[in-house]
């Protein structure tokens, strides 16, 4: 009887050992199955982060660089512009030799071609990056930060402006302590032949200065510049127009090409007119609306 009991005990121990061994083998197999067998199986979360494109810096470069007499890069924009140019190159829209961090006329042309490939036309395909086109270009290649939006269109003094421009004008009025009346608004293609197309898109307005002294006119131009406009007092000796203040909202993504050029000239110390004369307005540190908001 004792011998039979011993035999049963030995068999039980043997079965237990086999079960434990089987469990270890199974766990090892499961662990092996959970381990990637090749680099292509690495989880997406561990993949290298995509480059980040600063939209503010990119749009600023797209306004200034085409107006430069040399290939000087816009400060703070190089990495972002390079990422955009590499994405354009990948779509066979930009030759490798132009992938240099300089958003000049060649890059503008390539970006406009990309905008047209998305179905944009006219002012929406003039080479100035917008949020929607940058997002589309960046899919799988870069992410966006510091995005800019012109916002919805609205009416002011009987003229059309965008929301961003309206906010800028309102803040300039707060600084001045009085209301500004428009002589001309935005989105007015061909509406004023003397404007050379600057009012065709968004972000551009003319301010009525009737009854203002020279000192007040200068103060208005200064306040407009402070909140992010490229602004100049215009007089009848400069062209076929009455006294007024011309203002283009820097980095408004709806700017017409002619207005973009004026912004670029403003950064380069010029007056925004065809004669390319020196800036005759109040000289203050230049900043965009977004930069102004971050410091006020």
PDB file of C-alpha atoms in Angstrom, residues 33-279:
ATOM      1  CA  UNK A  33       5.635  37.244 -30.242  1.00  0.00           C
ATOM      2  CA  UNK A  34       5.238  40.613 -28.508  1.00  0.00           C
ATOM      3  CA  UNK A  35       8.792  41.667 -29.394  1.00  0.00           C
ATOM      4  CA  UNK A  36       9.184  43.446 -32.793  1.00  0.00           C
ATOM      5  CA  UNK A  37      11.196  41.298 -35.161  1.00  0.00           C
ATOM      6  CA  UNK A  38      12.207  44.171 -37.440  1.00  0.00           C
ATOM      7  CA  UNK A  39      12.548  47.995 -37.345  1.00  0.00           C
ATOM      8  CA  UNK A  40       9.338  48.368 -39.353  1.00  0.00           C
ATOM      9  CA  UNK A  41       7.374  47.012 -36.410  1.00  0.00           C
ATOM     10  CA  UNK A  42       8.459  49.748 -33.968  1.00  0.00           C
ATOM     11  CA  UNK A  43       5.326  51.423 -32.514  1.00  0.00           C
ATOM     12  CA  UNK A  44       4.507  54.800 -34.015  1.00  0.00           C
ATOM     13  CA  UNK A  45       4.848  56.451 -30.596  1.00  0.00           C
ATOM     14  CA  UNK A  46       8.579  55.675 -30.594  1.00  0.00           C
ATOM     15  CA  UNK A  47       9.169  57.075 -34.084  1.00  0.00           C
ATOM     16  CA  UNK A  48      11.227  60.254 -34.404  1.00  0.00           C
ATOM     17  CA  UNK A  49       9.208  63.463 -33.954  1.00  0.00           C
ATOM     18  CA  UNK A  50       8.352  65.413 -37.082  1.00  0.00           C
ATOM     19  CA  UNK A  51       9.943  68.836 -37.629  1.00  0.00           C
ATOM     20  CA  UNK A  52       7.913  71.773 -36.358  1.00  0.00           C
ATOM     21  CA  UNK A  53       7.132  74.655 -38.727  1.00  0.00           C
ATOM     22  CA  UNK A  54       6.519  78.034 -37.097  1.00  0.00           C
ATOM     23  CA  UNK A  55       3.824  79.539 -39.308  1.00  0.00           C
ATOM     24  CA  UNK A  56       4.439  83.086 -38.090  1.00  0.00           C
ATOM     25  CA  UNK A  57       8.119  82.897 -39.046  1.00  0.00           C
ATOM     26  CA  UNK A  58       7.352  81.209 -42.373  1.00  0.00           C
ATOM     27  CA  UNK A  59       4.754  83.756 -43.468  1.00  0.00           C
ATOM     28  CA  UNK A  60       7.036  86.612 -42.416  1.00  0.00           C
ATOM     29  CA  UNK A  61       9.872  85.201 -44.532  1.00  0.00           C
ATOM     30  CA  UNK A  62       7.517  84.818 -47.496  1.00  0.00           C
ATOM     31  CA  UNK A  63       6.825  88.564 -47.322  1.00  0.00           C
ATOM     32  CA  UNK A  64      10.356  89.837 -46.697  1.00  0.00           C
ATOM     33  CA  UNK A  65      12.705  87.485 -48.560  1.00  0.00           C
ATOM     34  CA  UNK A  66      11.390  88.164 -52.092  1.00  0.00           C
ATOM     35  CA  UNK A  67      12.063  91.891 -51.553  1.00  0.00           C
ATOM     36  CA  UNK A  68      15.653  91.539 -50.351  1.00  0.00           C
ATOM     37  CA  UNK A  69      18.519  92.624 -52.619  1.00  0.00           C
ATOM     38  CA  UNK A  70      20.540  89.641 -51.365  1.00  0.00           C
ATOM     39  CA  UNK A  71      20.025  86.163 -49.886  1.00  0.00           C
ATOM     40  CA  UNK A  72      19.958  87.185 -46.236  1.00  0.00           C
ATOM     41  CA  UNK A  73      17.665  84.858 -44.278  1.00  0.00           C
ATOM     42  CA  UNK A  74      14.788  86.158 -42.160  1.00  0.00           C
ATOM     43  CA  UNK A  75      15.865  85.724 -38.508  1.00  0.00           C
ATOM     44  CA  UNK A  76      14.220  82.751 -36.813  1.00  0.00           C
ATOM     45  CA  UNK A  77      12.682  81.383 -40.019  1.00  0.00           C
ATOM     46  CA  UNK A  78      15.396  79.163 -41.521  1.00  0.00           C
ATOM     47  CA  UNK A  79      14.391  75.791 -40.016  1.00  0.00           C
ATOM     48  CA  UNK A  80      10.711  76.309 -40.765  1.00  0.00           C
ATOM     49  CA  UNK A  81      11.330  77.445 -44.331  1.00  0.00           C
ATOM     50  CA  UNK A  82      13.680  74.496 -44.906  1.00  0.00           C
ATOM     51  CA  UNK A  83      10.959  72.062 -43.809  1.00  0.00           C
ATOM     52  CA  UNK A  84       8.482  73.698 -46.191  1.00  0.00           C
ATOM     53  CA  UNK A  85      10.973  73.679 -49.056  1.00  0.00           C
ATOM     54  CA  UNK A  86      11.832  70.009 -48.499  1.00  0.00           C
ATOM     55  CA  UNK A  87       8.138  69.170 -48.657  1.00  0.00           C
ATOM     56  CA  UNK A  88       7.827  71.111 -51.916  1.00  0.00           C
ATOM     57  CA  UNK A  89      10.905  69.326 -53.277  1.00  0.00           C
ATOM     58  CA  UNK A  90       9.372  65.958 -52.385  1.00  0.00           C
ATOM     59  CA  UNK A  91       6.417  66.910 -54.590  1.00  0.00           C
ATOM     60  CA  UNK A  92       8.783  67.813 -57.461  1.00  0.00           C
ATOM     61  CA  UNK A  93       7.768  71.455 -57.212  1.00  0.00           C
ATOM     62  CA  UNK A  94      11.130  72.845 -56.095  1.00  0.00           C
ATOM     63  CA  UNK A  95      14.627  71.946 -57.254  1.00  0.00           C
ATOM     64  CA  UNK A  96      17.082  70.827 -54.559  1.00  0.00           C
ATOM     65  CA  UNK A  97      19.355  73.829 -55.105  1.00  0.00           C
ATOM     66  CA  UNK A  98      16.586  76.133 -53.835  1.00  0.00           C
ATOM     67  CA  UNK A  99      16.120  74.234 -50.566  1.00  0.00           C
ATOM     68  CA  UNK A 100      18.132  76.777 -48.590  1.00  0.00           C
ATOM     69  CA  UNK A 101      15.878  78.348 -45.936  1.00  0.00           C
ATOM     70  CA  UNK A 102      15.328  81.447 -48.094  1.00  0.00           C
ATOM     71  CA  UNK A 103      11.675  82.015 -49.069  1.00  0.00           C
ATOM     72  CA  UNK A 104      12.508  83.910 -52.253  1.00  0.00           C
ATOM     73  CA  UNK A 105      10.597  84.251 -55.489  1.00  0.00           C
ATOM     74  CA  UNK A 106      11.422  80.693 -56.588  1.00  0.00           C
ATOM     75  CA  UNK A 107       9.954  79.243 -53.411  1.00  0.00           C
ATOM     76  CA  UNK A 108       6.951  81.578 -53.749  1.00  0.00           C
ATOM     77  CA  UNK A 109       6.373  80.218 -57.261  1.00  0.00           C
ATOM     78  CA  UNK A 110       6.686  76.615 -56.063  1.00  0.00           C
ATOM     79  CA  UNK A 111       4.298  77.214 -53.179  1.00  0.00           C
ATOM     80  CA  UNK A 112       1.782  78.853 -55.516  1.00  0.00           C
ATOM     81  CA  UNK A 113       1.946  75.733 -57.714  1.00  0.00           C
ATOM     82  CA  UNK A 114       1.186  73.606 -54.659  1.00  0.00           C
ATOM     83  CA  UNK A 115      -1.781  75.842 -53.781  1.00  0.00           C
ATOM     84  CA  UNK A 116      -3.120  75.417 -57.324  1.00  0.00           C
ATOM     85  CA  UNK A 117      -2.728  71.645 -56.971  1.00  0.00           C
ATOM     86  CA  UNK A 118      -5.150  71.893 -54.041  1.00  0.00           C
ATOM     87  CA  UNK A 119      -7.691  73.661 -56.252  1.00  0.00           C
ATOM     88  CA  UNK A 120      -6.983  77.223 -55.070  1.00  0.00           C
ATOM     89  CA  UNK A 121      -7.068  80.071 -57.587  1.00  0.00           C
ATOM     90  CA  UNK A 122      -6.453  83.806 -57.733  1.00  0.00           C
ATOM     91  CA  UNK A 123      -5.364  85.407 -54.466  1.00  0.00           C
ATOM     92  CA  UNK A 124      -5.597  82.044 -52.726  1.00  0.00           C
ATOM     93  CA  UNK A 125      -2.778  80.747 -54.933  1.00  0.00           C
ATOM     94  CA  UNK A 126      -0.292  83.617 -54.858  1.00  0.00           C
ATOM     95  CA  UNK A 127       2.431  81.774 -52.944  1.00  0.00           C
ATOM     96  CA  UNK A 128       1.763  83.207 -49.468  1.00  0.00           C
ATOM     97  CA  UNK A 129       1.316  80.233 -47.110  1.00  0.00           C
ATOM     98  CA  UNK A 130      -2.034  79.865 -45.395  1.00  0.00           C
ATOM     99  CA  UNK A 131      -2.995  77.545 -42.563  1.00  0.00           C
ATOM    100  CA  UNK A 132      -4.950  75.085 -44.736  1.00  0.00           C
ATOM    101  CA  UNK A 133      -2.291  74.746 -47.426  1.00  0.00           C
ATOM    102  CA  UNK A 134       0.540  74.462 -44.889  1.00  0.00           C
ATOM    103  CA  UNK A 135      -1.364  71.747 -43.039  1.00  0.00           C
ATOM    104  CA  UNK A 136      -1.887  69.848 -46.287  1.00  0.00           C
ATOM    105  CA  UNK A 137       1.759  70.214 -47.307  1.00  0.00           C
ATOM    106  CA  UNK A 138       2.942  69.073 -43.892  1.00  0.00           C
ATOM    107  CA  UNK A 139       1.043  65.786 -43.732  1.00  0.00           C
ATOM    108  CA  UNK A 140       3.575  63.185 -42.659  1.00  0.00           C
ATOM    109  CA  UNK A 141       6.419  65.721 -42.938  1.00  0.00           C
ATOM    110  CA  UNK A 142       5.988  68.471 -40.345  1.00  0.00           C
ATOM    111  CA  UNK A 143       3.622  69.885 -37.753  1.00  0.00           C
ATOM    112  CA  UNK A 144       2.515  73.505 -37.348  1.00  0.00           C
ATOM    113  CA  UNK A 145       2.863  75.924 -34.472  1.00  0.00           C
ATOM    114  CA  UNK A 146       1.972  79.632 -34.070  1.00  0.00           C
ATOM    115  CA  UNK A 147      -0.769  79.413 -36.677  1.00  0.00           C
ATOM    116  CA  UNK A 148      -2.253  82.620 -38.123  1.00  0.00           C
ATOM    117  CA  UNK A 149      -5.814  83.185 -39.284  1.00  0.00           C
ATOM    118  CA  UNK A 150      -7.314  86.235 -40.983  1.00  0.00           C
ATOM    119  CA  UNK A 151     -10.726  85.212 -39.671  1.00  0.00           C
ATOM    120  CA  UNK A 152     -14.153  85.925 -41.084  1.00  0.00           C
ATOM    121  CA  UNK A 153     -15.023  88.973 -43.165  1.00  0.00           C
ATOM    122  CA  UNK A 154     -17.081  91.757 -41.593  1.00  0.00           C
ATOM    123  CA  UNK A 155     -18.194  95.312 -42.277  1.00  0.00           C
ATOM    124  CA  UNK A 156     -16.575  98.458 -40.879  1.00  0.00           C
ATOM    125  CA  UNK A 157     -17.591 101.944 -41.961  1.00  0.00           C
ATOM    126  CA  UNK A 158     -19.288 100.392 -44.988  1.00  0.00           C
ATOM    127  CA  UNK A 159     -16.130  98.552 -46.082  1.00  0.00           C
ATOM    128  CA  UNK A 160     -15.110  94.904 -45.859  1.00  0.00           C
ATOM    129  CA  UNK A 161     -12.256  93.863 -43.563  1.00  0.00           C
ATOM    130  CA  UNK A 162     -11.302  90.599 -41.903  1.00  0.00           C
ATOM    131  CA  UNK A 163     -11.577  89.859 -38.202  1.00  0.00           C
ATOM    132  CA  UNK A 164      -7.835  90.069 -37.539  1.00  0.00           C
ATOM    133  CA  UNK A 165      -7.644  93.523 -39.145  1.00  0.00           C
ATOM    134  CA  UNK A 166     -10.656  94.729 -37.170  1.00  0.00           C
ATOM    135  CA  UNK A 167      -9.053  93.645 -33.891  1.00  0.00           C
ATOM    136  CA  UNK A 168      -5.864  95.476 -34.798  1.00  0.00           C
ATOM    137  CA  UNK A 169      -7.759  98.670 -35.633  1.00  0.00           C
ATOM    138  CA  UNK A 170      -9.707  98.443 -32.377  1.00  0.00           C
ATOM    139  CA  UNK A 171      -6.497  98.154 -30.376  1.00  0.00           C
ATOM    140  CA  UNK A 172      -4.939 101.106 -32.219  1.00  0.00           C
ATOM    141  CA  UNK A 173      -8.040 103.142 -31.356  1.00  0.00           C
ATOM    142  CA  UNK A 174      -7.647 102.174 -27.708  1.00  0.00           C
ATOM    143  CA  UNK A 175      -4.055 103.397 -27.740  1.00  0.00           C
ATOM    144  CA  UNK A 176      -5.050 106.668 -29.439  1.00  0.00           C
ATOM    145  CA  UNK A 177      -8.228 107.305 -27.491  1.00  0.00           C
ATOM    146  CA  UNK A 178     -10.385 108.065 -30.528  1.00  0.00           C
ATOM    147  CA  UNK A 179     -12.163 106.343 -33.418  1.00  0.00           C
ATOM    148  CA  UNK A 180     -10.548 105.787 -36.806  1.00  0.00           C
ATOM    149  CA  UNK A 181     -12.707 106.051 -39.929  1.00  0.00           C
ATOM    150  CA  UNK A 182     -11.899 104.138 -43.098  1.00  0.00           C
ATOM    151  CA  UNK A 183     -11.635 105.638 -46.558  1.00  0.00           C
ATOM    152  CA  UNK A 184     -11.116 102.226 -48.136  1.00  0.00           C
ATOM    153  CA  UNK A 185     -11.245  98.642 -46.983  1.00  0.00           C
ATOM    154  CA  UNK A 186     -10.040  95.216 -48.087  1.00  0.00           C
ATOM    155  CA  UNK A 187     -11.154  92.575 -50.605  1.00  0.00           C
ATOM    156  CA  UNK A 188     -11.804  95.246 -53.231  1.00  0.00           C
ATOM    157  CA  UNK A 189     -10.181  93.982 -56.458  1.00  0.00           C
ATOM    158  CA  UNK A 190      -9.927  96.764 -59.009  1.00  0.00           C
ATOM    159  CA  UNK A 191     -11.964  99.079 -56.816  1.00  0.00           C
ATOM    160  CA  UNK A 192      -9.314 101.813 -56.724  1.00  0.00           C
ATOM    161  CA  UNK A 193      -6.812 101.948 -59.617  1.00  0.00           C
ATOM    162  CA  UNK A 194      -4.530 104.238 -57.594  1.00  0.00           C
ATOM    163  CA  UNK A 195      -3.956 101.549 -54.976  1.00  0.00           C
ATOM    164  CA  UNK A 196      -1.987  99.330 -57.398  1.00  0.00           C
ATOM    165  CA  UNK A 197      -3.871  96.240 -56.246  1.00  0.00           C
ATOM    166  CA  UNK A 198      -2.896  96.446 -52.575  1.00  0.00           C
ATOM    167  CA  UNK A 199      -6.552  96.414 -51.502  1.00  0.00           C
ATOM    168  CA  UNK A 200      -7.432  93.394 -53.657  1.00  0.00           C
ATOM    169  CA  UNK A 201      -6.949  91.003 -50.738  1.00  0.00           C
ATOM    170  CA  UNK A 202      -7.327  91.229 -46.981  1.00  0.00           C
ATOM    171  CA  UNK A 203      -5.451  93.135 -44.296  1.00  0.00           C
ATOM    172  CA  UNK A 204      -5.219  96.519 -46.056  1.00  0.00           C
ATOM    173  CA  UNK A 205      -7.135  99.711 -45.205  1.00  0.00           C
ATOM    174  CA  UNK A 206      -6.907 103.463 -45.798  1.00  0.00           C
ATOM    175  CA  UNK A 207      -7.612 105.730 -42.826  1.00  0.00           C
ATOM    176  CA  UNK A 208      -9.443 109.055 -43.273  1.00  0.00           C
ATOM    177  CA  UNK A 209      -7.355 111.933 -41.873  1.00  0.00           C
ATOM    178  CA  UNK A 210      -9.674 114.862 -42.615  1.00  0.00           C
ATOM    179  CA  UNK A 211      -9.232 117.534 -39.932  1.00  0.00           C
ATOM    180  CA  UNK A 212      -6.144 115.883 -38.420  1.00  0.00           C
ATOM    181  CA  UNK A 213      -3.033 117.905 -37.759  1.00  0.00           C
ATOM    182  CA  UNK A 214       0.353 116.676 -38.923  1.00  0.00           C
ATOM    183  CA  UNK A 215       1.124 115.629 -35.358  1.00  0.00           C
ATOM    184  CA  UNK A 216      -2.082 113.626 -35.093  1.00  0.00           C
ATOM    185  CA  UNK A 217      -1.518 111.921 -38.429  1.00  0.00           C
ATOM    186  CA  UNK A 218       1.929 110.822 -37.287  1.00  0.00           C
ATOM    187  CA  UNK A 219       0.500 109.596 -33.976  1.00  0.00           C
ATOM    188  CA  UNK A 220      -2.066 107.470 -35.848  1.00  0.00           C
ATOM    189  CA  UNK A 221       0.598 105.970 -38.072  1.00  0.00           C
ATOM    190  CA  UNK A 222       2.699 105.186 -35.000  1.00  0.00           C
ATOM    191  CA  UNK A 223      -0.196 103.468 -33.198  1.00  0.00           C
ATOM    192  CA  UNK A 224      -0.989 101.419 -36.297  1.00  0.00           C
ATOM    193  CA  UNK A 225       2.635 100.337 -36.554  1.00  0.00           C
ATOM    194  CA  UNK A 226       2.712  99.485 -32.884  1.00  0.00           C
ATOM    195  CA  UNK A 227      -0.102  96.924 -33.242  1.00  0.00           C
ATOM    196  CA  UNK A 228       1.358  95.298 -36.349  1.00  0.00           C
ATOM    197  CA  UNK A 229       0.541  97.361 -39.436  1.00  0.00           C
ATOM    198  CA  UNK A 230       2.991  98.582 -42.039  1.00  0.00           C
ATOM    199  CA  UNK A 231       1.536 102.105 -42.084  1.00  0.00           C
ATOM    200  CA  UNK A 232       2.428 105.334 -43.842  1.00  0.00           C
ATOM    201  CA  UNK A 233       0.935 108.816 -44.090  1.00  0.00           C
ATOM    202  CA  UNK A 234       0.275 109.421 -47.810  1.00  0.00           C
ATOM    203  CA  UNK A 235       0.055 112.892 -49.333  1.00  0.00           C
ATOM    204  CA  UNK A 236      -1.071 114.253 -52.750  1.00  0.00           C
ATOM    205  CA  UNK A 237       2.532 114.867 -53.819  1.00  0.00           C
ATOM    206  CA  UNK A 238       3.182 111.103 -53.842  1.00  0.00           C
ATOM    207  CA  UNK A 239       0.346 110.085 -56.144  1.00  0.00           C
ATOM    208  CA  UNK A 240      -3.153 110.713 -57.399  1.00  0.00           C
ATOM    209  CA  UNK A 241      -4.805 110.607 -53.989  1.00  0.00           C
ATOM    210  CA  UNK A 242      -5.797 112.878 -51.082  1.00  0.00           C
ATOM    211  CA  UNK A 243      -4.120 112.856 -47.674  1.00  0.00           C
ATOM    212  CA  UNK A 244      -4.719 109.502 -45.955  1.00  0.00           C
ATOM    213  CA  UNK A 245      -2.941 106.787 -43.999  1.00  0.00           C
ATOM    214  CA  UNK A 246      -2.309 103.537 -45.820  1.00  0.00           C
ATOM    215  CA  UNK A 247      -1.982 100.475 -43.591  1.00  0.00           C
ATOM    216  CA  UNK A 248      -1.211  96.831 -44.423  1.00  0.00           C
ATOM    217  CA  UNK A 249      -1.558  94.253 -41.662  1.00  0.00           C
ATOM    218  CA  UNK A 250       1.757  92.398 -41.472  1.00  0.00           C
ATOM    219  CA  UNK A 251       1.370  88.625 -41.997  1.00  0.00           C
ATOM    220  CA  UNK A 252      -2.328  88.734 -42.844  1.00  0.00           C
ATOM    221  CA  UNK A 253      -2.626  85.479 -44.787  1.00  0.00           C
ATOM    222  CA  UNK A 254      -5.110  87.074 -47.223  1.00  0.00           C
ATOM    223  CA  UNK A 255      -2.736  89.825 -48.356  1.00  0.00           C
ATOM    224  CA  UNK A 256      -2.590  90.486 -52.086  1.00  0.00           C
ATOM    225  CA  UNK A 257       0.864  90.118 -53.633  1.00  0.00           C
ATOM    226  CA  UNK A 258       1.262  93.896 -53.926  1.00  0.00           C
ATOM    227  CA  UNK A 259       0.484  94.285 -50.212  1.00  0.00           C
ATOM    228  CA  UNK A 260       2.931  91.499 -49.339  1.00  0.00           C
ATOM    229  CA  UNK A 261       5.576  93.471 -51.214  1.00  0.00           C
ATOM    230  CA  UNK A 262       4.759  96.588 -49.215  1.00  0.00           C
ATOM    231  CA  UNK A 263       5.201  94.667 -45.965  1.00  0.00           C
ATOM    232  CA  UNK A 264       8.552  93.356 -47.156  1.00  0.00           C
ATOM    233  CA  UNK A 265       9.642  96.882 -48.084  1.00  0.00           C
ATOM    234  CA  UNK A 266       8.545  98.135 -44.672  1.00  0.00           C
ATOM    235  CA  UNK A 267      10.862  95.654 -42.948  1.00  0.00           C
ATOM    236  CA  UNK A 268      13.669  96.781 -45.240  1.00  0.00           C
ATOM    237  CA  UNK A 269      13.189 100.451 -44.318  1.00  0.00           C
ATOM    238  CA  UNK A 270      11.334 101.584 -47.457  1.00  0.00           C
ATOM    239  CA  UNK A 271       8.140 103.565 -48.013  1.00  0.00           C
ATOM    240  CA  UNK A 272       6.101 100.875 -49.792  1.00  0.00           C
ATOM    241  CA  UNK A 273       5.757 102.946 -52.974  1.00  0.00           C
ATOM    242  CA  UNK A 274       7.005 102.204 -56.476  1.00  0.00           C
ATOM    243  CA  UNK A 275       9.892 104.675 -56.054  1.00  0.00           C
ATOM    244  CA  UNK A 276      11.380 102.526 -53.270  1.00  0.00           C
ATOM    245  CA  UNK A 277      12.281 105.615 -51.290  1.00  0.00           C
ATOM    246  CA  UNK A 278      13.259 105.527 -47.633  1.00  0.00           C
ATOM    247  CA  UNK A 279      10.553 105.015 -45.024  1.00  0.00           C
TER     248      UNK A 279
END
